[in-house]
PDB file of C-alpha atoms in Angstrom:
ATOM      1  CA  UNK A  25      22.648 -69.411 -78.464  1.00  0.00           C
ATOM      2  CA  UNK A  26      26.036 -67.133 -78.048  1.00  0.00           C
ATOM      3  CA  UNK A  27      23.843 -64.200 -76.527  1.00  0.00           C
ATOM      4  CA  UNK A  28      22.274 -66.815 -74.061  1.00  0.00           C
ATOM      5  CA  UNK A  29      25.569 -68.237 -72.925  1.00  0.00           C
ATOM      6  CA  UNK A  30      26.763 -64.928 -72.205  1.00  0.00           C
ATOM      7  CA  UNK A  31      23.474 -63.779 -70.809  1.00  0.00           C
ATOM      8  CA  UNK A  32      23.874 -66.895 -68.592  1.00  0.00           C
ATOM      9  CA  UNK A  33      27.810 -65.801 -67.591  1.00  0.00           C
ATOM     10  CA  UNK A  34      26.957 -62.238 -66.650  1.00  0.00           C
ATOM     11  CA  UNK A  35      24.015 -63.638 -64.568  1.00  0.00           C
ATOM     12  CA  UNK A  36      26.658 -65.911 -62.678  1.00  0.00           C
ATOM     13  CA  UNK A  37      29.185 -62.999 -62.240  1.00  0.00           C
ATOM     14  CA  UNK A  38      26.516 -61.122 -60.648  1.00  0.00           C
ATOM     15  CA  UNK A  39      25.401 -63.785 -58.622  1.00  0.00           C
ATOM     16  CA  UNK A  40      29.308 -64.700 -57.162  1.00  0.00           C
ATOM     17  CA  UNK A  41      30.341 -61.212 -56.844  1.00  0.00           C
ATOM     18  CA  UNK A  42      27.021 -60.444 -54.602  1.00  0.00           C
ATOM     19  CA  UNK A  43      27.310 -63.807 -52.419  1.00  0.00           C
ATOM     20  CA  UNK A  44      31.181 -62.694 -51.798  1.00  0.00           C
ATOM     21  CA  UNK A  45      29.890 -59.004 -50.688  1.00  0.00           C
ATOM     22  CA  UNK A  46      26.905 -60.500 -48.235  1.00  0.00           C
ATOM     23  CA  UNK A  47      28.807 -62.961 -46.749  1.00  0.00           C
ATOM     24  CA  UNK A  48      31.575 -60.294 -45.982  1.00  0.00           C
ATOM     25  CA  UNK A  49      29.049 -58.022 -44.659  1.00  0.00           C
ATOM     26  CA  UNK A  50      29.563 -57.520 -41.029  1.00  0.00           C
ATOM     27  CA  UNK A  51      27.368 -58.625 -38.441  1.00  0.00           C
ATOM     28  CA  UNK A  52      25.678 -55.118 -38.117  1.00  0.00           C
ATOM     29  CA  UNK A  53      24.386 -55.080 -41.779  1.00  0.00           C
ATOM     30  CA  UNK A  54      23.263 -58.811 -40.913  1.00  0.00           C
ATOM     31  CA  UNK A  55      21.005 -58.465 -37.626  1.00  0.00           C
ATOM     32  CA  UNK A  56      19.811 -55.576 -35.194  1.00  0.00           C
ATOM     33  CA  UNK A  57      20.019 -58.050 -32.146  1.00  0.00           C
ATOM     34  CA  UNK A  58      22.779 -59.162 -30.240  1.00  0.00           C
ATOM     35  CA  UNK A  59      21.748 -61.823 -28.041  1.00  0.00           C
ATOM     36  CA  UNK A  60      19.717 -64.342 -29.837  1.00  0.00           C
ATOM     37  CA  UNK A  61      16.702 -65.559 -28.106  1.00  0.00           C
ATOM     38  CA  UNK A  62      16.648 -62.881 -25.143  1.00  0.00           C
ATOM     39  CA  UNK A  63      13.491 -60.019 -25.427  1.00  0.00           C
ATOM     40  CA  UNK A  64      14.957 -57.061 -25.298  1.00  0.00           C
ATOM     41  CA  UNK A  65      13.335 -52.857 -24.693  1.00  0.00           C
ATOM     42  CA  UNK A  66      14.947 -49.648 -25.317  1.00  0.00           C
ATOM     43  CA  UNK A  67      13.882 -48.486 -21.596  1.00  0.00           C
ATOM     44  CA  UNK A  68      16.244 -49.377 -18.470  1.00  0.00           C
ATOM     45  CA  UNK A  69      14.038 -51.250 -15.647  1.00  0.00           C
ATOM     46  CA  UNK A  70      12.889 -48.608 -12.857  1.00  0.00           C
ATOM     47  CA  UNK A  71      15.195 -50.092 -10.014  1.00  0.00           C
ATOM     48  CA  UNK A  72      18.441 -49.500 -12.304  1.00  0.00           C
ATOM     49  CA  UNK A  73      17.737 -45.700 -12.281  1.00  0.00           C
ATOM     50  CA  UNK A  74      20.270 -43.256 -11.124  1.00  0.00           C
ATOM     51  CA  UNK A  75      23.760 -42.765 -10.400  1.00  0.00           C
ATOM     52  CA  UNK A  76      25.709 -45.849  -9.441  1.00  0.00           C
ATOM     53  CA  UNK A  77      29.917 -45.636  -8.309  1.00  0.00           C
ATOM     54  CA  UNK A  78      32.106 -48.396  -8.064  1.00  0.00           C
ATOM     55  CA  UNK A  79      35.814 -48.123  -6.588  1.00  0.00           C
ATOM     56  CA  UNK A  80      38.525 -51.236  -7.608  1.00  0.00           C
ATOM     57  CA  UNK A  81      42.058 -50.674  -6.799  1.00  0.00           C
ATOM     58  CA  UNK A  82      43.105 -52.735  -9.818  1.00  0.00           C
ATOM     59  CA  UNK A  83      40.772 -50.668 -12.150  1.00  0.00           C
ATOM     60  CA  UNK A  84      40.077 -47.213 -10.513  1.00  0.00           C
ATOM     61  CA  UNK A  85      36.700 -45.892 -10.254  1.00  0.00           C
ATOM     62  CA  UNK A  86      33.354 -46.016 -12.826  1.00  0.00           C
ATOM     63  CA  UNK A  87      30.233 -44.017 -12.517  1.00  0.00           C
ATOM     64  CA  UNK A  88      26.929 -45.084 -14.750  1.00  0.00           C
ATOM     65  CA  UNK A  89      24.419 -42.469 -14.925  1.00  0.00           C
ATOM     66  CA  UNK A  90      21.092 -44.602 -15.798  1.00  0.00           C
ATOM     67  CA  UNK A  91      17.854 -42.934 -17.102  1.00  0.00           C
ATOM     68  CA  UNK A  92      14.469 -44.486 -18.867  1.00  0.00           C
ATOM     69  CA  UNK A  93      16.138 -44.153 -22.189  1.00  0.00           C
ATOM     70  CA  UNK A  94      19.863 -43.529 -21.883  1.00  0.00           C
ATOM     71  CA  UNK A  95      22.996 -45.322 -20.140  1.00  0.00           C
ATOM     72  CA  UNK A  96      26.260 -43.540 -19.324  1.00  0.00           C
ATOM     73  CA  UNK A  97      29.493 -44.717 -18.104  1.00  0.00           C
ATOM     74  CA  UNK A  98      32.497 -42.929 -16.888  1.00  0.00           C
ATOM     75  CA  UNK A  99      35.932 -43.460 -15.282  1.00  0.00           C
ATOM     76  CA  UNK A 100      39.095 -42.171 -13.482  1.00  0.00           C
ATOM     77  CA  UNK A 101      42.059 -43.840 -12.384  1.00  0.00           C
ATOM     78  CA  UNK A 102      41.944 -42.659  -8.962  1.00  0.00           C
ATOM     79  CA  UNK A 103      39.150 -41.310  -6.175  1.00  0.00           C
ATOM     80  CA  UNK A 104      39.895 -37.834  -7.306  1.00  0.00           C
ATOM     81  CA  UNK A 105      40.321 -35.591 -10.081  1.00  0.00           C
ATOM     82  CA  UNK A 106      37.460 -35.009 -13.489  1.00  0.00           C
ATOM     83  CA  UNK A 107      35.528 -38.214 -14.801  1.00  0.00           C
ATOM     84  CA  UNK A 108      35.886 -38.913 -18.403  1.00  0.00           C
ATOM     85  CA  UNK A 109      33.220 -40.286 -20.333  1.00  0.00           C
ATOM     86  CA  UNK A 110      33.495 -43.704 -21.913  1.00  0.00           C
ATOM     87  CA  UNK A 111      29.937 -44.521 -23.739  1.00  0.00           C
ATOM     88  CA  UNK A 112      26.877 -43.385 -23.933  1.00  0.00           C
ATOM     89  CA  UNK A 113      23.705 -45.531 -25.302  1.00  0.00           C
ATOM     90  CA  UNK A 114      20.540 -43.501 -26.119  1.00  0.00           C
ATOM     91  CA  UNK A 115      17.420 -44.172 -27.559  1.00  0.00           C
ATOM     92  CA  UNK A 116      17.350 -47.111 -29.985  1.00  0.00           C
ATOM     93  CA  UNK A 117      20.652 -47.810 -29.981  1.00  0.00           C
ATOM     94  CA  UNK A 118      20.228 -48.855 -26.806  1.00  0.00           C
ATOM     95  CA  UNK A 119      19.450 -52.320 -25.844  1.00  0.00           C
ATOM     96  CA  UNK A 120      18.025 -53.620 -22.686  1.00  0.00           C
ATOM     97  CA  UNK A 121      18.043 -57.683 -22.054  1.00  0.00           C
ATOM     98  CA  UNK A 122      16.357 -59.290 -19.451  1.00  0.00           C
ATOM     99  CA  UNK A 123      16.204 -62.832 -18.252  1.00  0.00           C
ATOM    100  CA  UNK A 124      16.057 -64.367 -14.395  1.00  0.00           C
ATOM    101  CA  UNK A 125      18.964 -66.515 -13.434  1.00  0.00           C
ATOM    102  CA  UNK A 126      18.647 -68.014  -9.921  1.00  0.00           C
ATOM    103  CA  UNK A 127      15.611 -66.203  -8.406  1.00  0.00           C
ATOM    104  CA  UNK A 128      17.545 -62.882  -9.563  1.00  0.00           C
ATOM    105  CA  UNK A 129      15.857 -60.309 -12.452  1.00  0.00           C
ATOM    106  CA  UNK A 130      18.815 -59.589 -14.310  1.00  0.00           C
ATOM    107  CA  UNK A 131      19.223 -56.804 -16.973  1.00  0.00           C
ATOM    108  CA  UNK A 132      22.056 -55.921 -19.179  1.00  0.00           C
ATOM    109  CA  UNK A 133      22.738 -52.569 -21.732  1.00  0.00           C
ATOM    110  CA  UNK A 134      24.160 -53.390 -24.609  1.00  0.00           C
ATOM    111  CA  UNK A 135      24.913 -51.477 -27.996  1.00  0.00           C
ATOM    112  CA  UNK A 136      23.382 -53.039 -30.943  1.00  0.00           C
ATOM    113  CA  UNK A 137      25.690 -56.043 -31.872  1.00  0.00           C
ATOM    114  CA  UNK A 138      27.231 -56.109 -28.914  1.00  0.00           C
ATOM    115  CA  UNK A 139      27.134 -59.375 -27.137  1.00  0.00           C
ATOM    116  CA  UNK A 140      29.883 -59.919 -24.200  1.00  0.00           C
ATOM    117  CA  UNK A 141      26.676 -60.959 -21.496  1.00  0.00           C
ATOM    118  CA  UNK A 142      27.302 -58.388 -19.180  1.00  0.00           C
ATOM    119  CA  UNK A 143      24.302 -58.398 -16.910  1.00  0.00           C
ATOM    120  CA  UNK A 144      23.723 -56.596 -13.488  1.00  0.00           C
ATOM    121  CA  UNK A 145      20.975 -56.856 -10.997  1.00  0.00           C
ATOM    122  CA  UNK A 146      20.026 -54.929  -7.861  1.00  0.00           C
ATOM    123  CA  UNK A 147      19.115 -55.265  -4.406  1.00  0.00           C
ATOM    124  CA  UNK A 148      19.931 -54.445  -1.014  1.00  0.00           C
ATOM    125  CA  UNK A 149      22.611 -54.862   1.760  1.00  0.00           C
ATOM    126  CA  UNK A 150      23.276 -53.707   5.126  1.00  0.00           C
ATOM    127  CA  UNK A 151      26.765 -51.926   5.477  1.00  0.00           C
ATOM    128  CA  UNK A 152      27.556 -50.211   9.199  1.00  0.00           C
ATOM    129  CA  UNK A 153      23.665 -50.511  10.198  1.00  0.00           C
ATOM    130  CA  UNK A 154      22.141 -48.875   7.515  1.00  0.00           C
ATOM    131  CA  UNK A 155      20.147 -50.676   4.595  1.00  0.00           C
ATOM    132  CA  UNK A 156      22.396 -49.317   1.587  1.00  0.00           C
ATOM    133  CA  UNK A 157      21.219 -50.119  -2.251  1.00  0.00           C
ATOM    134  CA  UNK A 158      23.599 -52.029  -4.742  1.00  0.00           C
ATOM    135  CA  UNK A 159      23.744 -52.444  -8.322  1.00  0.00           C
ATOM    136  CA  UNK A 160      26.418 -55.665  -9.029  1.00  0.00           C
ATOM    137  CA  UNK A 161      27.725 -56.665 -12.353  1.00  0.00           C
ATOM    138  CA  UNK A 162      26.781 -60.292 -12.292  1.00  0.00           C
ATOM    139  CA  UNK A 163      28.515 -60.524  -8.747  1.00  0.00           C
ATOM    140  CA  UNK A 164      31.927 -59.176  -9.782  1.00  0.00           C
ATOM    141  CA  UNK A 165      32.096 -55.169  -9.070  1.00  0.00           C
ATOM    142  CA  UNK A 166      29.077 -53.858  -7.144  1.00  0.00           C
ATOM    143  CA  UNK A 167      27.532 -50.358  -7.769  1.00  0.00           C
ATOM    144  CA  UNK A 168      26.539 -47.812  -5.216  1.00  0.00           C
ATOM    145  CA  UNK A 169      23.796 -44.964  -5.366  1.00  0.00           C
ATOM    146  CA  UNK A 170      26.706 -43.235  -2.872  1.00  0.00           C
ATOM    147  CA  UNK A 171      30.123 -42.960  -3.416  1.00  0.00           C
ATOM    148  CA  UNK A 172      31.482 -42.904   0.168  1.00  0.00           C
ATOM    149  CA  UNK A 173      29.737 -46.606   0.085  1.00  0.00           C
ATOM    150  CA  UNK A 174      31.858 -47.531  -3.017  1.00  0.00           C
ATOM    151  CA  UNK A 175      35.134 -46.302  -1.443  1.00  0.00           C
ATOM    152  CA  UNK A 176      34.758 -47.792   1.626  1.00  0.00           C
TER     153      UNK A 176
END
């Protein structure tokens, strides 16, 4: 009866000690996705391809160098002077959500548990008579294939 009762003690020690560890697990040990309920790919859609600049006088300038499998993004604090690389996502560790939200394909890159819904979509605009394409972060800064478009 004693060796049961202790049997029966150690078996509960285990048991508290390993629901304390996997509830303080974080979320990455937990989950792969990030944004529950949204498909997601490891390759960038087609039309997101390329270089894209953005210019904000609040923020300075960003570059993201999209390919099939990999995301980049740089910055610099002014127009001029050497970009300096913030992130890169490559591979399976990066995550590509889509979803349509008012007639518009959206797409966002994320990290794996990453989940601030950043999404951007593309299209086109006409800027001093020529038909120029954009890439805009959910309609807040907008991304050029050119930079003398983003500086303008």
């Amino acid at each position: 009866m004693f060796k049961k009762f202790i049997w029966l003690g150690a078996l509960m020690i285990v048991g508290v000690t390993g629901g304390i560890v996997g509830t303080t697990q974080p979320a990455a040990a937990r989950s792969p996705k990030t944004l529950h309920g949204i498909k997601y790919t490891h390759t960038t859609p087609v039309r997101s391809r390329g270089t894209w600049y953005n210019w904000d006088s609040n923020i300075g300038a960003n570059k993201i160098i999209v390919k099939k499998h990999q995301v980049k993004w740089y910055y610099r604090q002014h127009k001029k002077g050497k970009w300096q690389h913030q992130q890169t996502l490559t591979g399976k560790k990066l995550y590509v959500y889509r979803q349509t939200v008012s007639h518009k394909k959206m797409f966002g890159f994320y990290a794996a548990y990453e989940d601030d819904f950043n999404f951007f979509y593309t299209g086109t605009k006409k800027i001093k008579g020529k038909t120029v394409k954009y890439m805009s972060s959910a309609g807040i800064y907008t991304y050029y294939h050119s930079w003398k478009y983003a500086i303008r």
